[in-house]
XYZ file of C-alpha atoms in Angstrom:
773
model
C 68.456 -38.103 35.322
C 67.939 -34.467 37.020
C 64.996 -32.414 36.061
C 65.530 -29.148 35.819
C 62.572 -26.666 37.616
C 60.019 -25.064 35.353
C 60.924 -21.804 36.166
C 64.601 -22.648 34.817
C 63.449 -24.066 31.486
C 63.951 -22.036 28.548
C 60.609 -21.745 25.778
C 61.952 -22.674 22.270
C 62.681 -19.457 20.434
C 60.324 -18.556 17.723
C 62.456 -17.435 14.632
C 61.883 -15.675 11.397
C 62.383 -18.669 9.224
C 59.571 -20.534 11.557
C 57.097 -17.865 11.228
C 57.775 -17.741 7.240
C 57.385 -21.563 7.008
C 54.063 -21.581 8.865
C 52.714 -18.594 6.948
C 53.832 -20.622 3.848
C 51.879 -23.732 5.092
C 48.861 -21.683 5.790
C 49.076 -20.028 2.004
C 49.184 -23.558 0.492
C 46.256 -24.782 2.343
C 43.977 -21.590 1.809
C 44.736 -21.417 -1.906
C 42.549 -23.970 -3.217
C 39.727 -22.610 -1.313
C 40.514 -18.848 -2.216
C 37.829 -18.289 -4.847
C 35.598 -15.348 -5.258
C 32.478 -16.759 -7.502
C 31.947 -14.009 -9.672
C 29.568 -14.607 -12.565
C 32.179 -12.926 -14.689
C 35.725 -14.249 -15.638
C 37.499 -12.582 -12.420
C 38.008 -16.150 -10.618
C 41.787 -15.433 -10.339
C 41.359 -12.417 -8.258
C 40.611 -14.341 -4.976
C 43.610 -16.393 -5.400
C 45.805 -13.645 -6.389
C 44.945 -11.477 -3.415
C 45.428 -14.571 -0.980
C 49.101 -15.184 -2.478
C 50.027 -11.387 -2.601
C 48.792 -11.077 1.270
C 50.965 -13.866 2.370
C 53.607 -13.133 0.227
C 54.002 -9.463 1.311
C 54.469 -10.430 5.039
C 56.505 -13.579 4.171
C 58.986 -11.514 1.780
C 58.924 -8.541 4.327
C 59.840 -10.983 7.022
C 62.831 -12.323 4.567
C 63.993 -8.806 3.975
C 63.940 -8.054 7.937
C 66.103 -11.105 8.699
C 68.527 -10.092 5.722
C 68.940 -6.537 7.483
C 69.480 -8.402 10.691
C 72.116 -10.996 9.620
C 73.590 -8.764 7.072
C 73.809 -11.256 4.254
C 71.659 -13.157 1.785
C 72.452 -16.904 0.588
C 69.976 -18.324 -1.907
C 70.297 -21.738 -3.369
C 70.675 -21.856 -7.230
C 68.605 -23.650 -9.757
C 69.704 -24.822 -13.204
C 66.094 -23.207 -14.311
C 66.826 -19.908 -12.443
C 68.339 -18.433 -16.159
C 65.101 -19.446 -17.799
C 62.939 -17.696 -15.078
C 64.581 -14.596 -15.081
C 64.408 -14.711 -19.263
C 60.595 -14.991 -18.853
C 60.794 -11.905 -16.443
C 62.694 -10.141 -18.876
C 60.061 -11.190 -21.728
C 57.064 -9.865 -19.387
C 58.931 -6.370 -18.647
C 59.551 -5.768 -22.452
C 56.176 -7.033 -23.105
C 54.794 -4.468 -20.356
C 57.035 -1.786 -21.677
C 55.528 -2.125 -25.092
C 52.183 -2.957 -23.999
C 49.016 -1.818 -25.967
C 47.690 -1.021 -22.395
C 49.976 -0.631 -19.298
C 47.488 -0.717 -16.631
C 46.229 -4.025 -17.876
C 49.727 -5.507 -18.222
C 50.540 -4.690 -14.606
C 47.364 -5.380 -12.548
C 45.903 -7.788 -15.085
C 42.732 -7.474 -17.369
C 40.015 -5.397 -15.436
C 42.213 -5.502 -12.228
C 41.680 -9.275 -11.912
C 45.282 -9.369 -10.997
C 46.181 -12.957 -12.017
C 47.892 -12.750 -15.171
C 49.420 -9.134 -14.619
C 53.247 -8.532 -14.107
C 53.026 -7.699 -10.645
C 51.731 -10.729 -9.418
C 54.379 -12.737 -11.648
C 57.005 -10.763 -9.864
C 55.483 -11.732 -6.644
C 55.425 -15.387 -7.320
C 59.028 -15.360 -8.420
C 60.095 -13.730 -5.024
C 57.903 -15.892 -2.922
C 59.439 -19.069 -4.681
C 62.947 -17.765 -4.107
C 62.274 -17.092 -0.412
C 61.122 -20.537 -0.100
C 64.684 -21.632 -0.401
C 65.926 -19.830 2.500
C 63.126 -21.484 4.870
C 62.384 -24.825 3.648
C 65.176 -26.995 4.561
C 64.525 -30.516 3.880
C 62.080 -33.171 2.650
C 60.159 -33.407 5.587
C 59.503 -29.556 5.255
C 58.534 -30.219 1.609
C 56.252 -33.224 2.408
C 54.428 -30.964 4.910
C 53.934 -28.321 2.461
C 52.266 -30.865 0.274
C 49.963 -32.536 3.103
C 48.713 -28.806 3.572
C 48.098 -28.238 -0.129
C 46.428 -31.837 -0.884
C 44.365 -31.114 2.355
C 43.089 -27.857 0.840
C 42.224 -29.895 -2.315
C 40.074 -32.495 -0.431
C 37.846 -29.816 0.731
C 37.865 -28.245 -2.926
C 37.012 -31.566 -4.269
C 34.182 -32.459 -1.640
C 32.475 -28.968 -2.718
C 33.143 -29.708 -6.274
C 31.453 -32.940 -6.298
C 28.663 -31.619 -4.220
C 28.328 -28.944 -7.129
C 28.340 -31.307 -9.618
C 25.340 -33.215 -8.039
C 23.168 -30.031 -8.016
C 24.130 -28.595 -4.488
C 24.648 -25.050 -3.887
C 28.084 -25.222 -2.308
C 28.068 -21.527 -1.362
C 24.594 -21.787 0.228
C 26.004 -21.378 3.881
C 27.806 -17.848 3.028
C 25.369 -15.268 2.649
C 27.309 -12.995 0.295
C 27.817 -16.177 -2.049
C 24.936 -18.111 -1.910
C 23.347 -16.279 -4.910
C 26.482 -16.606 -6.906
C 26.752 -20.446 -7.337
C 26.964 -22.003 -10.614
C 25.694 -25.375 -9.945
C 27.550 -27.839 -12.032
C 30.984 -25.977 -12.241
C 33.867 -27.128 -10.180
C 34.971 -24.704 -7.058
C 37.712 -23.270 -9.560
C 34.763 -22.460 -12.064
C 37.328 -23.636 -14.863
C 36.854 -27.415 -15.497
C 40.258 -27.651 -17.229
C 42.086 -25.975 -14.523
C 40.329 -28.112 -11.908
C 41.436 -31.464 -13.994
C 45.095 -29.780 -14.248
C 45.297 -29.171 -10.613
C 43.825 -32.718 -9.706
C 46.342 -34.166 -11.846
C 49.078 -32.448 -9.744
C 47.355 -33.375 -6.486
C 47.310 -37.012 -7.472
C 51.191 -37.060 -8.224
C 51.875 -35.367 -4.888
C 49.466 -37.621 -3.177
C 51.312 -40.635 -4.721
C 54.577 -38.860 -3.937
C 53.560 -38.773 -0.157
C 52.014 -42.717 -0.471
C 55.432 -43.624 -1.953
C 57.417 -41.686 0.946
C 55.699 -43.535 3.567
C 56.173 -46.921 1.914
C 59.754 -46.312 1.992
C 60.163 -44.658 5.508
C 57.033 -46.542 7.367
C 56.740 -43.325 9.333
C 53.372 -41.524 10.098
C 50.470 -43.730 9.206
C 48.197 -40.647 9.135
C 50.210 -39.498 6.247
C 48.902 -42.496 4.298
C 45.349 -42.315 5.135
C 45.457 -38.697 4.176
C 47.060 -39.390 0.688
C 44.611 -42.071 -0.017
C 41.363 -39.738 0.490
C 43.351 -37.462 -1.682
C 43.844 -39.805 -4.352
C 40.175 -40.990 -4.276
C 38.621 -37.670 -4.346
C 40.915 -36.381 -7.071
C 40.508 -39.353 -9.287
C 36.667 -39.145 -9.046
C 36.713 -35.339 -9.989
C 38.903 -35.931 -12.913
C 36.075 -38.341 -14.017
C 33.221 -35.772 -13.505
C 34.990 -32.570 -14.993
C 37.218 -34.134 -17.653
C 34.063 -35.141 -19.840
C 34.130 -31.795 -21.490
C 37.571 -30.607 -21.645
C 39.239 -32.783 -24.381
C 41.501 -35.787 -24.023
C 45.095 -33.930 -23.589
C 45.357 -33.324 -19.884
C 43.986 -36.883 -19.008
C 46.137 -38.562 -21.299
C 49.091 -36.567 -20.410
C 48.422 -37.585 -16.815
C 48.161 -41.572 -17.583
C 51.517 -41.346 -19.579
C 53.228 -39.421 -16.827
C 51.874 -42.278 -14.487
C 52.913 -44.910 -16.984
C 56.689 -43.840 -16.997
C 56.889 -43.299 -13.183
C 55.464 -46.946 -13.168
C 58.554 -48.087 -15.382
C 60.791 -46.163 -13.406
C 59.883 -47.819 -10.212
C 59.918 -51.043 -11.888
C 63.213 -50.899 -13.703
C 65.635 -48.145 -12.674
C 64.761 -47.041 -9.129
C 66.664 -49.277 -6.887
C 64.252 -49.911 -3.856
C 63.573 -53.050 -1.743
C 61.437 -55.446 -3.577
C 58.205 -54.995 -1.358
C 58.650 -51.407 -1.660
C 58.973 -51.296 -5.494
C 56.161 -53.682 -5.689
C 53.885 -51.550 -3.676
C 54.339 -48.583 -5.202
C 54.530 -50.071 -8.848
C 50.962 -51.495 -7.999
C 49.787 -47.887 -6.811
C 50.543 -46.481 -9.750
C 48.992 -49.257 -11.890
C 45.689 -49.090 -9.841
C 45.563 -45.265 -10.382
C 46.269 -45.130 -13.984
C 43.490 -47.831 -14.580
C 41.115 -45.963 -12.383
C 41.666 -42.766 -14.476
C 41.789 -44.081 -17.731
C 39.008 -46.684 -18.035
C 36.134 -44.373 -16.518
C 37.608 -41.423 -18.531
C 37.230 -43.505 -21.964
C 33.485 -44.843 -20.989
C 32.421 -41.371 -19.907
C 33.340 -40.060 -23.371
C 30.480 -42.318 -24.915
C 27.165 -40.611 -24.690
C 25.071 -43.884 -24.264
C 27.578 -45.089 -21.481
C 27.161 -41.509 -19.747
C 23.581 -41.342 -19.791
C 23.441 -44.542 -18.066
C 25.841 -43.571 -15.466
C 25.042 -40.122 -14.972
C 21.350 -39.450 -13.715
C 19.120 -37.423 -16.296
C 18.750 -34.896 -13.156
C 22.231 -33.895 -13.322
C 23.180 -31.199 -16.057
C 26.725 -31.513 -17.296
C 27.606 -27.923 -17.900
C 29.928 -27.681 -21.176
C 31.956 -24.555 -20.998
C 32.425 -22.226 -23.809
C 36.263 -22.188 -25.069
C 38.198 -21.138 -27.776
C 39.404 -23.864 -30.295
C 42.677 -24.384 -31.421
C 41.857 -22.785 -34.753
C 40.581 -19.718 -33.641
C 43.281 -19.310 -30.874
C 45.947 -19.899 -33.604
C 44.274 -17.358 -35.865
C 44.356 -14.463 -33.020
C 47.675 -15.198 -32.135
C 48.981 -15.247 -35.809
C 47.186 -12.003 -36.262
C 48.820 -10.383 -33.399
C 52.100 -11.595 -34.911
C 51.928 -10.137 -38.224
C 50.095 -6.918 -37.035
C 53.310 -4.778 -36.641
C 57.148 -5.629 -35.699
C 56.701 -4.722 -32.233
C 53.734 -6.867 -31.681
C 55.271 -9.490 -33.364
C 58.370 -9.255 -31.149
C 56.769 -8.333 -27.552
C 53.037 -9.018 -28.160
C 50.358 -6.336 -27.209
C 51.263 -6.551 -23.677
C 50.870 -9.258 -20.531
C 47.574 -10.461 -19.826
C 46.217 -8.629 -22.806
C 44.713 -11.704 -24.725
C 41.222 -10.207 -24.690
C 41.955 -7.159 -26.283
C 43.705 -9.281 -29.084
C 40.536 -11.608 -29.275
C 38.266 -8.505 -29.481
C 40.433 -6.902 -32.116
C 41.155 -9.990 -34.263
C 38.274 -12.354 -33.634
C 37.066 -13.825 -37.472
C 33.780 -13.022 -38.551
C 32.292 -16.629 -38.185
C 28.541 -18.236 -37.326
C 29.931 -19.397 -34.307
C 31.292 -16.568 -32.968
C 28.456 -14.222 -34.126
C 26.111 -16.096 -31.611
C 28.789 -15.399 -28.766
C 29.056 -11.712 -29.788
C 28.717 -10.222 -26.373
C 31.101 -12.800 -24.800
C 34.589 -12.172 -24.065
C 37.300 -14.561 -23.878
C 40.340 -13.756 -21.496
C 42.613 -16.877 -22.445
C 42.946 -19.212 -25.453
C 42.701 -22.996 -25.569
C 46.220 -23.367 -23.871
C 48.762 -21.526 -22.347
C 51.060 -21.067 -25.340
C 48.603 -19.676 -27.549
C 47.524 -17.404 -24.707
C 51.041 -16.070 -24.205
C 51.965 -15.788 -27.688
C 49.955 -12.592 -28.489
C 50.784 -11.342 -24.970
C 54.469 -11.573 -25.264
C 55.274 -12.246 -28.873
C 58.295 -14.187 -30.042
C 60.461 -12.801 -27.394
C 58.307 -14.920 -24.740
C 58.153 -17.960 -27.116
C 61.701 -17.972 -27.441
C 62.027 -17.475 -23.544
C 59.548 -20.147 -22.782
C 61.337 -22.441 -25.162
C 64.659 -21.808 -23.446
C 63.031 -22.442 -19.954
C 61.651 -25.571 -20.947
C 64.988 -26.816 -22.259
C 66.640 -25.759 -19.137
C 63.857 -27.473 -16.977
C 63.800 -30.946 -18.777
C 67.693 -30.934 -18.942
C 67.641 -30.601 -15.009
C 65.185 -33.431 -14.924
C 67.424 -35.717 -17.145
C 70.256 -34.881 -15.086
C 68.434 -36.093 -11.866
C 67.160 -39.076 -13.415
C 71.013 -40.299 -14.681
C 71.818 -39.901 -10.896
C 69.064 -41.968 -9.310
C 71.864 -44.705 -8.573
C 74.040 -42.054 -7.029
C 71.531 -40.918 -4.497
C 70.093 -44.580 -3.372
C 67.060 -45.644 -2.503
C 65.979 -42.692 0.276
C 62.597 -41.050 0.758
C 64.572 -37.794 -0.165
C 65.539 -39.266 -3.694
C 61.825 -40.285 -4.076
C 60.636 -36.626 -3.478
C 62.846 -35.356 -5.906
C 61.501 -37.978 -8.504
C 57.970 -36.673 -8.047
C 59.127 -33.048 -7.966
C 60.546 -33.387 -11.300
C 57.493 -35.283 -12.598
C 55.181 -32.573 -11.323
C 57.244 -30.089 -13.243
C 57.278 -31.950 -16.679
C 53.545 -32.501 -16.494
C 52.868 -28.718 -15.824
C 55.091 -27.762 -18.803
C 53.517 -30.456 -20.872
C 49.894 -29.001 -19.927
C 50.903 -25.777 -21.429
C 49.921 -27.320 -24.846
C 46.202 -28.217 -23.373
C 45.487 -26.063 -20.844
C 45.803 -22.144 -19.797
C 47.894 -21.886 -16.158
C 46.213 -19.450 -14.166
C 48.073 -17.985 -11.028
C 48.002 -21.161 -8.888
C 49.650 -23.202 -11.719
C 52.148 -20.721 -12.385
C 53.070 -20.794 -8.420
C 53.104 -24.590 -8.385
C 55.618 -24.520 -11.230
C 57.994 -21.939 -9.473
C 57.525 -23.592 -6.489
C 58.610 -26.902 -7.621
C 61.816 -25.637 -9.013
C 62.710 -24.257 -5.453
C 61.793 -27.534 -3.809
C 64.010 -29.288 -6.282
C 67.134 -27.025 -5.229
C 66.040 -27.669 -1.392
C 66.129 -31.592 -2.457
C 69.418 -31.721 -4.517
C 71.058 -29.729 -1.558
C 70.133 -32.251 0.950
C 71.117 -35.099 -1.482
C 74.567 -33.259 -1.975
C 74.908 -32.822 1.419
C 74.672 -29.235 1.836
C 77.253 -28.702 -1.180
C 74.937 -27.026 -3.921
C 75.758 -23.729 -5.531
C 74.481 -20.909 -3.594
C 74.129 -17.087 -4.418
C 75.530 -14.787 -1.653
C 75.272 -11.215 -1.244
C 76.860 -9.487 2.134
C 75.445 -6.141 2.623
C 78.475 -5.094 4.587
C 81.552 -6.692 6.003
C 82.448 -4.418 8.732
C 82.551 -5.767 12.391
C 79.284 -6.214 13.773
C 80.950 -5.925 17.383
C 78.347 -4.336 19.575
C 80.995 -3.378 22.212
C 82.477 -0.954 19.717
C 81.307 2.241 18.447
C 81.082 0.800 14.660
C 78.935 -2.005 16.009
C 76.538 0.009 17.834
C 76.148 2.095 14.701
C 75.323 -1.172 12.498
C 73.119 -2.307 15.431
C 71.062 1.029 15.319
C 71.030 1.001 11.341
C 69.638 -2.498 11.430
C 66.956 -1.490 13.993
C 66.157 1.493 11.752
C 65.948 -0.701 8.482
C 64.077 -3.317 10.304
C 61.407 -0.941 11.307
C 61.180 0.539 8.011
C 60.658 -2.769 6.585
C 57.972 -3.865 8.880
C 55.863 -0.792 7.956
C 56.468 -1.178 4.361
C 55.255 -4.633 4.571
C 52.137 -3.844 6.679
C 51.415 -0.978 4.212
C 51.678 -3.364 1.316
C 49.500 -5.856 3.245
C 46.911 -3.214 3.715
C 46.992 -2.343 -0.015
C 46.084 -6.033 -0.796
C 43.431 -6.087 2.013
C 41.848 -3.033 0.672
C 41.519 -4.960 -2.847
C 40.132 -7.800 -0.981
C 37.599 -5.650 0.821
C 36.616 -3.889 -2.588
C 36.175 -7.560 -3.974
C 33.746 -8.202 -1.506
C 31.561 -5.071 -1.928
C 31.461 -6.103 -6.047
C 30.554 -9.604 -4.774
C 27.652 -8.296 -2.647
C 26.524 -6.169 -5.480
C 26.682 -9.335 -7.845
C 24.349 -11.251 -5.369
C 21.923 -8.658 -4.474
C 21.563 -7.901 -8.711
C 20.699 -12.105 -8.980
C 18.617 -12.017 -5.833
C 16.220 -9.072 -6.857
C 16.082 -10.164 -10.539
C 14.786 -13.826 -9.179
C 12.029 -11.762 -7.579
C 10.567 -10.647 -10.942
C 10.583 -13.546 -13.246
C 7.758 -14.401 -15.558
C 5.201 -11.783 -15.785
C 6.257 -9.913 -12.318
C 7.302 -6.494 -12.736
C 9.041 -4.139 -10.186
C 7.218 -0.837 -9.475
C 9.147 2.424 -9.846
C 9.947 2.538 -6.093
C 11.307 -0.710 -6.056
C 13.513 -0.062 -9.207
C 14.617 3.289 -7.503
C 15.801 1.180 -4.308
C 17.469 -1.377 -6.243
C 19.738 1.032 -8.193
C 20.242 3.201 -5.241
C 21.462 -0.226 -3.397
C 23.562 -0.991 -6.626
C 25.310 2.473 -7.043
C 26.163 2.523 -3.198
C 27.673 -0.964 -3.181
C 29.746 -0.327 -6.317
C 30.596 3.035 -4.844
C 32.047 1.590 -1.612
C 34.107 -0.769 -3.911
C 35.647 2.003 -5.802
C 36.354 3.728 -2.394
C 38.812 0.610 -1.704
C 39.884 -0.121 -5.250
C 39.953 3.487 -6.923
C 42.025 2.430 -9.727
C 39.961 -0.700 -10.812
C 38.407 -0.124 -14.645
C 35.639 -2.704 -14.104
C 34.259 -1.397 -10.762
C 34.635 2.396 -12.065
C 32.355 1.329 -15.006
C 29.799 -0.503 -13.365
C 29.582 2.402 -10.802
C 28.816 4.458 -13.711
C 26.304 2.314 -15.608
C 24.474 2.086 -11.883
C 24.182 5.942 -12.007
C 23.054 6.007 -15.317
C 20.090 3.701 -14.465
C 19.299 6.432 -11.531
C 19.145 8.838 -14.365
C 16.444 6.976 -16.108
C 14.356 6.445 -13.119
C 14.401 9.892 -12.163
C 13.492 10.809 -15.734
C 10.150 8.631 -15.102
C 9.708 10.199 -11.703
C 10.058 13.790 -13.368
C 7.062 12.678 -15.756
C 4.785 11.603 -12.992
C 4.707 14.228 -10.669
C 3.269 17.738 -10.610
C 4.871 19.341 -7.697
C 7.562 22.100 -9.258
C 9.766 21.784 -6.102
C 10.059 17.994 -6.439
C 10.807 18.578 -10.180
C 13.673 21.205 -9.351
C 15.126 18.561 -6.991
C 15.286 15.770 -9.464
C 16.656 18.051 -12.141
C 19.642 18.758 -9.571
C 19.892 15.105 -8.700
C 19.944 14.260 -12.616
C 22.643 16.913 -13.095
C 24.585 15.430 -10.463
C 24.383 11.731 -11.465
C 25.067 12.826 -15.015
C 28.527 14.002 -13.987
C 28.944 10.952 -11.686
C 28.189 8.672 -14.587
C 30.602 10.255 -17.221
C 33.285 10.888 -14.870
C 33.164 7.074 -13.694
C 33.372 5.646 -17.504
C 36.050 8.259 -18.440
C 38.120 6.831 -15.304
C 37.914 3.745 -16.747
C 38.761 4.545 -20.069
C 41.698 6.418 -18.686
C 43.161 3.414 -16.695
C 42.739 0.990 -19.706
C 42.005 2.819 -23.141
C 42.476 -0.374 -25.283
C 40.016 -2.680 -23.434
C 36.584 -2.707 -25.261
C 34.551 -3.179 -22.343
C 35.174 0.496 -21.158
C 34.357 2.008 -24.395
C 31.419 -0.135 -24.758
C 30.122 1.351 -21.352
C 30.894 4.760 -22.727
C 28.695 4.029 -25.794
C 25.987 2.684 -23.505
C 26.086 5.734 -21.010
C 25.949 8.168 -23.908
C 23.562 6.374 -25.923
C 21.509 6.282 -22.498
C 21.864 9.991 -22.358
C 20.523 10.708 -25.780
C 17.507 8.465 -25.424
C 16.645 10.763 -22.619
C 16.749 13.890 -24.431
C 20.488 15.164 -23.635
C 21.280 15.394 -27.418
C 24.304 17.523 -26.491
C 26.348 13.955 -25.968
C 25.489 13.075 -29.611
C 29.365 13.895 -30.915
C 30.495 11.983 -27.622
C 28.543 9.028 -28.535
C 29.682 8.806 -32.047
C 33.142 9.172 -30.754
C 32.856 6.354 -28.190
C 31.257 4.284 -30.637
C 34.173 5.067 -33.276
C 36.741 4.007 -30.584
C 34.736 0.831 -29.420
C 34.702 -0.079 -33.239
C 38.428 0.058 -33.136
C 38.747 -2.151 -30.464
C 35.957 -4.713 -31.524
C 35.430 -4.072 -35.285
C 33.492 -7.420 -35.982
C 30.795 -6.192 -33.421
C 27.888 -5.687 -35.421
C 25.769 -4.204 -32.570
C 28.102 -1.246 -32.565
C 27.222 -0.550 -36.044
C 23.509 -0.693 -35.240
C 23.814 1.772 -32.473
C 25.899 4.174 -34.699
C 22.984 3.888 -37.289
C 20.759 5.152 -34.254
C 22.517 8.036 -33.620
C 22.858 9.120 -37.084
C 19.005 8.849 -37.481
C 18.777 11.323 -34.413
C 21.208 13.473 -36.500
C 18.629 13.239 -39.658
C 21.970 11.577 -41.514
C 20.038 8.620 -43.425
C 22.848 8.162 -45.786
C 25.258 7.629 -43.041
C 22.809 5.476 -41.022
C 22.234 3.319 -43.891
C 25.967 2.935 -44.469
C 26.272 1.670 -40.821
C 23.429 -0.796 -41.265
C 25.121 -1.938 -44.267
C 28.190 -3.100 -42.255
C 26.171 -4.234 -39.410
C 24.418 -6.839 -41.995
C 27.477 -7.786 -43.510
C 28.761 -8.782 -40.298
C 25.421 -10.491 -39.035
C 22.831 -10.805 -41.996
C 20.279 -12.255 -39.470
C 19.922 -9.179 -37.136
C 16.375 -8.142 -37.273
C 16.825 -4.784 -35.574
C 19.326 -3.456 -38.445
C 17.160 -5.129 -41.085
C 14.122 -3.136 -39.788
C 15.861 0.214 -39.391
C 17.309 -0.101 -42.794
C 13.580 -0.802 -44.117
C 12.283 2.077 -42.255
C 15.057 4.694 -43.669
C 14.259 3.511 -47.101
C 10.375 3.912 -46.555
C 11.143 7.547 -45.174
C 13.172 8.089 -48.472
C 10.390 6.797 -50.608
C 11.701 3.502 -51.332
C 8.461 1.415 -50.813
C 9.712 -1.661 -52.893
C 13.048 -1.791 -50.868
C 11.022 -1.302 -47.783
C 9.086 -4.175 -48.518
C 11.778 -6.541 -49.343
C 13.429 -5.608 -46.091
C 10.376 -6.552 -44.080
C 10.148 -10.135 -45.865
C 13.683 -10.823 -45.088
C 12.854 -9.931 -41.217
C 9.692 -12.009 -41.387
C 11.551 -14.884 -42.784
C 14.333 -14.792 -40.451
C 11.914 -14.912 -37.652
C 10.160 -18.079 -39.014
C 13.364 -19.824 -39.314
C 14.231 -18.991 -35.480
C 10.722 -20.022 -34.418
C 9.890 -16.881 -33.484
C 6.532 -16.548 -34.791
C 4.971 -15.553 -31.422
C 6.674 -12.398 -31.006
C 4.831 -8.999 -31.156
C 7.279 -7.902 -33.734
C 6.251 -11.029 -36.048
C 2.675 -9.758 -35.934
C 3.601 -6.012 -36.755
C 5.786 -7.100 -39.697
C 2.861 -9.545 -40.973
C 0.303 -6.440 -40.773
C 2.487 -3.985 -42.456
C 3.322 -6.369 -45.229
C -0.350 -7.261 -45.582
C -1.029 -3.427 -45.508
C 1.603 -3.025 -48.360
C 0.186 -5.788 -50.301
C -3.602 -4.286 -50.165
C -2.172 -1.023 -51.093
C -0.168 -2.560 -53.985
C -3.551 -4.149 -55.279
C -5.269 -0.598 -54.783
C -2.539 0.925 -57.059
C -2.716 -1.737 -59.629
C -6.639 -1.341 -59.881
C -6.375 2.509 -60.117
C -3.724 2.309 -62.752
C -5.930 -0.207 -64.699
C -9.104 2.096 -64.627
C -6.618 4.793 -65.729
C -5.678 2.592 -68.597
C -9.367 2.051 -69.631
C -10.210 5.759 -69.541
C -7.457 6.675 -71.702
C -8.199 3.987 -74.183
C -11.906 4.910 -74.615
C -11.068 8.544 -74.953
C -8.516 7.524 -77.799
C -11.415 5.707 -79.469
C -14.059 8.416 -79.207
C -11.344 10.697 -81.051
C -11.000 8.239 -83.672
C -14.416 7.871 -84.433
C -14.978 11.671 -84.834
């Protein structure tokens, strides 16, 4: 055989679909690790930014390829009609949304649940059908995903054991929540691991059938072991729904392998054995760990099991049904995409359990259906039902054709993909989805289209679009014109894709500055635990650094409500510190400079919180920040803002009518205005919501004292004293003050009784003398 010289060898040409494929694999590997560990519920932002960044390049390359080739040919799926119906429901929900910014970009700009991200997921999943060609490409994508999950699961196990897994990243080390999985949601972690188990079994079964690439078997076994262990550890407090669904799914697969799928006897036995072992390995420890005595023996006492607070089905249904009957438009289209926290604050019932979580916000309910129902209304529910019907219809069709497809690795991956789709849909009754689950579901629909096309020998239906039908002959003038047009359009698409990519990167940079601010806040607070307090200079340095960090974050993400309100609150702290400095110095020039600084920061503060309200006027947190700003300014002597404070409080109460602290704050403002009756009315409302709120009781008592109602004043003091005793707070200074005041009132009452008795005796003596005369 003749060997060509090296100089004559042509390197393999790198095509656009190959670049897209490698970027897609990288996305699947990075996605399980793309977590931003904020101390508040912004977990989806990191995954969303990663998805959007990769999607902007992948979709941009696809548009570029379409312009170069002049046509588009996409595989169809029987579930596509359901996907487009869901898009329509989200569009209508966004159009009729109570808060357009939230519906587009997600609550507080966390992206994950917004319309923009969902549209990107759909476009990405459709693009996948153009460069993923066969089962080998699908298997490679699955291997990259489970490789990322292996790293995620290792770090999650270490976190459960009490290790700070973010300790090696300076900006993250202070933000680690030991005991939580990397996803920071146990339900999400268990669901993703259930999917990872099915993927691993799929790869393992494929290896059993084809006997190719032994490393695939090793990787899938490692993934299986780690996923099973993580389900043991993090399913303790998430309920039985997800785990039981997984075990039932594995049972159905075992039955199919044993009865319906025509494999070689040895292959069938091996795959059946895999399913049985994994099912028992999940079910038996899961049942045992639900027993407190067994859990105490297995898990060392040094390990703290964190029970995450989530809404139960009763409260979730209460909120969903309240939105449904609120108005015709909200019943039909909901409050808007990703507006669940708005619904929660507006309609949460007044109960003992929720009063104790008065300042806690919930961004989703106990499951996906009861989260999306108040978001999208009846139209979304119907769309979801039709989507589910089409999904399961396609799955049934696939299972009916198993004999026709034969015992190939391709057929096996079709079964696994169908199984993953059915598990995810069923999981909507037990868990919220988050962006990663939505992406996997849409990808499975696209993977199924590719597999069916392979099984049908390239005869699957396609959607074909030709941009032009004229001759592309470059020798002719018209051909040259088309060639020049292609070059121009390609350049435009490339520039737009890079601009969009830069846009998402800027949001990523903003997130990093916000992370740094959160970490710095925690780090500084740990320095002053116990009886150690920071000096005025240290507090000033802290607030300067915090406002600078949030200022940088806002520079990179100007239209983010959360970042704007945090920036405003930091400037409010700077004003308070300046007020303290003003009272401690004598130099006139320094005082003048402080007054100038306070005026500047006051404007920054008000502008920032107003910006957050302008962006998302229906989000309670923005109005709550506004009330804090105006209350703080009033407390520093800026009484011109009393009317603004009352207006902000009224708007906050509209968004969160069951928050008793708002009525207490409103009463404080009325006291400043010397409107005692209005203040008492606000306090009455606060105590009707939370009769145990001691500050409201004491303020109501003080107002009655000022009005001369000493008997009522004493009854309020006794009530506050009893509540503190029940709560075990008798060591507090306020308890001692109340006891002292009650003692004073008691002695004063005895003196009054003695005076009254002496007066009575004197009067009787005079009457007796007059009778004798």
